[in-house]
Amino acid sequence: MPAVFLAAALPFVVSPILLLFRRPDRRAGLLSAAACAGAFACFVSVALGASPATVALPWIGPLGLSFSLHADPLALFFALLITGVGFLVAAFATSYLDSNENFPRFFSFLMLFTGSMLGVVLSSNLMALFVFWEMTSFSSFLLIGFWHHRERSRYGALKALVVTGSGGLAMLLGFIMVGIVCGSFEIAVLAERGALLAANPWATPAVLLIIAGVLTKSAQLPFHLWLPSAMEAPTPVSAFLHAATMVKAGLFMVARLGPLLSVVPLWTPTLALFGLLTMTWCGWLALRQKDLKALLAFSTVSQLGLILVLLAPAEPDTTAAGLLHLLNHACFKGALFLLVGVLEHELHTRDLSLMGPLRRNMPFTWLLIALAALSMAGVPPMGGFVSKELFLDHLLNGHPLLALLAVAGAVLTAAYCFALAAGLAAGRRPDGPRGQDPSLSLLLPPALLVAATVGLGIFPDQLVGAPVAAATLAATGSSVTGHFAVWHGAGPSLWTSAFAVSMGLALWWGWWQKRVPPASTLIADRVYDHALEQLETRARRLTASYMSGILWRYCSVILLTVIVGVAVVAASQGFVIQDGWSSRHAGPWDLAVCATAILAALATLKARTRLAAILALGASGFSLALMFALSAAPDLALTQIMVETISVPLFLAVFAFLPPYQVDRVRRARPLHAVLAVAAGLGTALLLAASRSQRVAEPISSFFVEKSVDAAGGHNVVNVILVDFRALDTLGEITVLGVAAIACYAIIKLLSEKEAGR
Amino acid sequence: MHLAVLTVVAVFITCGVYLLLDRTLLRVVIGLGLLSNGVNLALLASGGLGPGAAPILGHGSAAIVDPLPQALILTAIVIGFGVTALLLTLAFASYQSQLSDDLEDLHGRLDDE
């Protein structure tokens, strides 16, 4: 079995197994970590060329869909990131979660997510990719709502699902358009058909729909609202899904499809603009947060905007920078989330304004936070500095207005990073809650991530130069020209960087501590809440308008639909009633029986007493039996007589318990009913008359007649059909009758027991 | 013969539908019974109304009528009986617990609860 398949399937295999563990069993976490490590090792073997990178399985053949995994360098880059961070987070969560938490459920969901995320990056078919994409939204929903007894958790989970789910559906529509225009859903095939897409007028709506999917998944403006609410999830989940991996699915999509979709002129500028606006605006929002997780959430949104700007042009140099920053961000933001988790674990608060002097109480924790924050701020020699340099370099060569936005974003980023690191160092409250550095098992995972981001600053090219270059080549089709270095020479980007960092410092030092307005409700949140509420009330009203609970209304609607539908079809197809149908001549007996039947039916309408109505119904049934007998259908006649003989007493039995019979209850809608009834009756008769002249094929009955004696050994063809040729149908019929009998018995039994209990 | 049968079908279905739309529970059940009678007859007519002998082989070489609609109707009669029985039981039960056989009245009451 190829290593790629093994690695992608491993989390899905482990996920249900985990549910078998007992509730407080921490070994569930160790198994998850082991699964991540195993998958990581598999991907390494693929990356080293020791194992084939492609697996193809047939999926839905007639639709031209195959389920295939293709681990090109771009996919491997992401897969290694996912499994690597996944391993650290699983190890962290194992000792982080309280011992009374439901470990099996947590890790099962986590593995479900890991598998889905691997599916997203490895799928080489758009439809398969979409399925995994939605599964990440779904598992994110489960994980955000993990503490489902909390109202805020449920709210955040639902919001995340609504926003990313609807974005996913928009994206599906875009995929389908692209697939139809280009004639394939295989990403490798699509990559060569950009020209087809560029020439098609459907390309623009398709691209806009896919952009909607990207923006919702990566929480970009105006869909940034779900990520802060998603912070109700346990902290390891925030670190893994909402900082390091899932929110980067949108960015992955940009990297993966960028070369194809950037043939549409709208693609790059739209994404870049949204990315820049998000970066700056959410940087500002992050600065205003007091809750550490909210601060990190907005900062994540802001940083994702930055990466989006870099990936949008689908050019090798910017893509490489984007991928490097993506890796950096996963390291420093993952670490920050885990460390905030540690703070919450030790101090039982995550409010920045309630913190005591951390540098004294928890020196190691604080040091790690400070290093990660400095990397995020873009201070040399951290990893964040290298990629932010490249970002500024890219933007300074562009439109001055965009450059200004970028610099503003960088300044705000630096400011909130200082607010975070320095604010925690001294602490606002000398008497704040005290804690101690936690055990090594909680500090080691974030420490490794921080070490990675420091390493990425000092040796960027040696550490990840080759994989990023390979991923860039796979994504854009061309090679990177430069290479990563911490020292680029004193160019405009260095001055800008220095300016941004010092301005950020100034902003924090001189202004933030007193005058920054506190966080308020997001406008997007208010819009979302209002829209959801409106949707609920209107849907309820709409449903109530046709689900009246009154039987005749339902029946009228159904009848009207059928009558109008049949009439429209009949009118458009041409309604022909031809003479010459085969029918024997009606004798006096026939006419007498028909007349009786008609009279009996009319009598049911007019009957003044219940007894008369029941007897009239019985009369119609018996005349029907006679008509069967006269029409060469003896079996039917016998059955009908039997059924009528049982039915009439049954009616009469119930009759004894019912109130006086009401024929003339006030009915305003009576004329409408009469019209509907006549239309139904007349329509059926006309349809029947026309059907005789509309035969398009020979009746299949001749088969039954021919085979009856030979194959089934019976002479009565009707019987043979029922008990032999269509025996299964008859079995179904008997079952229905049996179920009805049991239901009748149960209802009556229940009633009599109730009576007895009274 | 055909015209006569078609008339019967039309009358059965008209009366059946009219009763089905009524407020009184028993009239609805009766309407359903009439409706199923009408549909059964329509099925028979759709297969042709002779001339021909009953579809029982081995009685000479006379042409027989189409057996397939008869098989269908046989099933329909039996199912129709099951439906009627269940409906009657429900009517009985609902009257026992709600003391009304007026559907609109019952509806209003369920809303109040």
mmCIF file of N, CA and C in Angstrom, chain B residues 1 9 19 23-24 27 30 33 38 51 54-56 63-64 70-71 79 84 89-90 93 100-102:
data_model
loop_
_atom_site.group_PDB
_atom_site.id
_atom_site.type_symbol
_atom_site.label_atom_id
_atom_site.label_comp_id
_atom_site.label_asym_id
_atom_site.label_seq_id
_atom_site.Cartn_x
_atom_site.Cartn_y
_atom_site.Cartn_z
ATOM 1 N N MET B 1 -69.709 -0.045 -23.422
ATOM 2 C CA MET B 1 -69.297 -0.406 -22.060
ATOM 3 C C MET B 1 -68.302 0.597 -21.515
ATOM 4 N N VAL B 9 -66.363 5.785 -13.036
ATOM 5 C CA VAL B 9 -65.084 6.246 -12.485
ATOM 6 C C VAL B 9 -65.180 7.716 -12.110
ATOM 7 N N LEU B 19 -65.912 14.256 -0.509
ATOM 8 C CA LEU B 19 -66.008 13.816 0.886
ATOM 9 C C LEU B 19 -64.664 13.919 1.601
ATOM 10 N N ARG B 23 -65.102 18.221 6.716
ATOM 11 C CA ARG B 23 -64.612 18.435 8.083
ATOM 12 C C ARG B 23 -64.885 17.254 8.985
ATOM 13 N N THR B 24 -65.890 16.476 8.642
ATOM 14 C CA THR B 24 -66.278 15.386 9.538
ATOM 15 C C THR B 24 -65.411 14.162 9.244
ATOM 16 N N ARG B 27 -66.789 11.144 7.289
ATOM 17 C CA ARG B 27 -67.007 11.430 5.861
ATOM 18 C C ARG B 27 -65.683 11.362 5.097
ATOM 19 N N ILE B 30 -65.027 7.689 4.530
ATOM 20 C CA ILE B 30 -65.909 7.183 3.475
ATOM 21 C C ILE B 30 -65.421 7.667 2.107
ATOM 22 N N GLY B 33 -62.618 5.664 0.883
ATOM 23 C CA GLY B 33 -63.077 4.364 0.386
ATOM 24 C C GLY B 33 -63.613 4.471 -1.032
ATOM 25 N N GLY B 38 -62.991 3.956 -7.011
ATOM 26 C CA GLY B 38 -62.914 4.586 -8.340
ATOM 27 C C GLY B 38 -61.585 4.308 -9.017
ATOM 28 N N PRO B 51 -63.836 -7.580 -25.378
ATOM 29 C CA PRO B 51 -64.405 -8.867 -24.989
ATOM 30 C C PRO B 51 -63.313 -9.905 -24.757
ATOM 31 N N ALA B 54 -62.240 -14.753 -18.730
ATOM 32 C CA ALA B 54 -61.435 -14.528 -17.537
ATOM 33 C C ALA B 54 -60.044 -15.118 -17.751
ATOM 34 N N PRO B 55 -59.015 -14.505 -17.147
ATOM 35 C CA PRO B 55 -57.643 -14.965 -17.414
ATOM 36 C C PRO B 55 -57.311 -16.268 -16.700
ATOM 37 N N ILE B 56 -58.066 -17.304 -17.045
ATOM 38 C CA ILE B 56 -57.772 -18.626 -16.493
ATOM 39 C C ILE B 56 -57.525 -19.546 -17.675
ATOM 40 N N ALA B 63 -59.865 -15.979 -26.427
ATOM 41 C CA ALA B 63 -58.971 -14.893 -26.005
ATOM 42 C C ALA B 63 -59.328 -14.497 -24.581
ATOM 43 N N ILE B 64 -58.303 -14.195 -23.792
ATOM 44 C CA ILE B 64 -58.569 -13.783 -22.413
ATOM 45 C C ILE B 64 -58.262 -12.295 -22.246
ATOM 46 N N GLN B 70 -55.621 -6.738 -13.303
ATOM 47 C CA GLN B 70 -56.365 -7.460 -12.252
ATOM 48 C C GLN B 70 -55.477 -7.767 -11.060
ATOM 49 N N ALA B 71 -54.231 -8.159 -11.365
ATOM 50 C CA ALA B 71 -53.304 -8.451 -10.269
ATOM 51 C C ALA B 71 -53.026 -7.191 -9.456
ATOM 52 N N ILE B 79 -54.838 -3.532 0.203
ATOM 53 C CA ILE B 79 -54.181 -2.408 0.889
ATOM 54 C C ILE B 79 -55.226 -1.373 1.297
ATOM 55 N N THR B 84 -58.363 1.610 5.385
ATOM 56 C CA THR B 84 -59.668 1.942 5.957
ATOM 57 C C THR B 84 -59.745 1.492 7.416
ATOM 58 N N THR B 89 -59.917 3.024 13.085
ATOM 59 C CA THR B 89 -59.424 2.900 14.455
ATOM 60 C C THR B 89 -58.955 4.254 14.977
ATOM 61 N N LEU B 90 -58.245 4.990 14.100
ATOM 62 C CA LEU B 90 -57.756 6.310 14.516
ATOM 63 C C LEU B 90 -58.924 7.246 14.802
ATOM 64 N N ALA B 93 -60.237 6.353 18.088
ATOM 65 C CA ALA B 93 -59.342 6.767 19.173
ATOM 66 C C ALA B 93 -59.387 8.270 19.363
ATOM 67 N N SER B 100 -64.465 14.801 19.822
ATOM 68 C CA SER B 100 -64.932 15.564 18.668
ATOM 69 C C SER B 100 -64.544 14.800 17.407
ATOM 70 N N ASP B 101 -65.346 14.900 16.366
ATOM 71 C CA ASP B 101 -64.953 14.306 15.097
ATOM 72 C C ASP B 101 -64.862 15.394 14.029
ATOM 73 N N ASP B 102 -64.737 16.655 14.511
ATOM 74 C CA ASP B 102 -64.613 17.774 13.581
ATOM 75 C C ASP B 102 -63.124 18.110 13.428
#
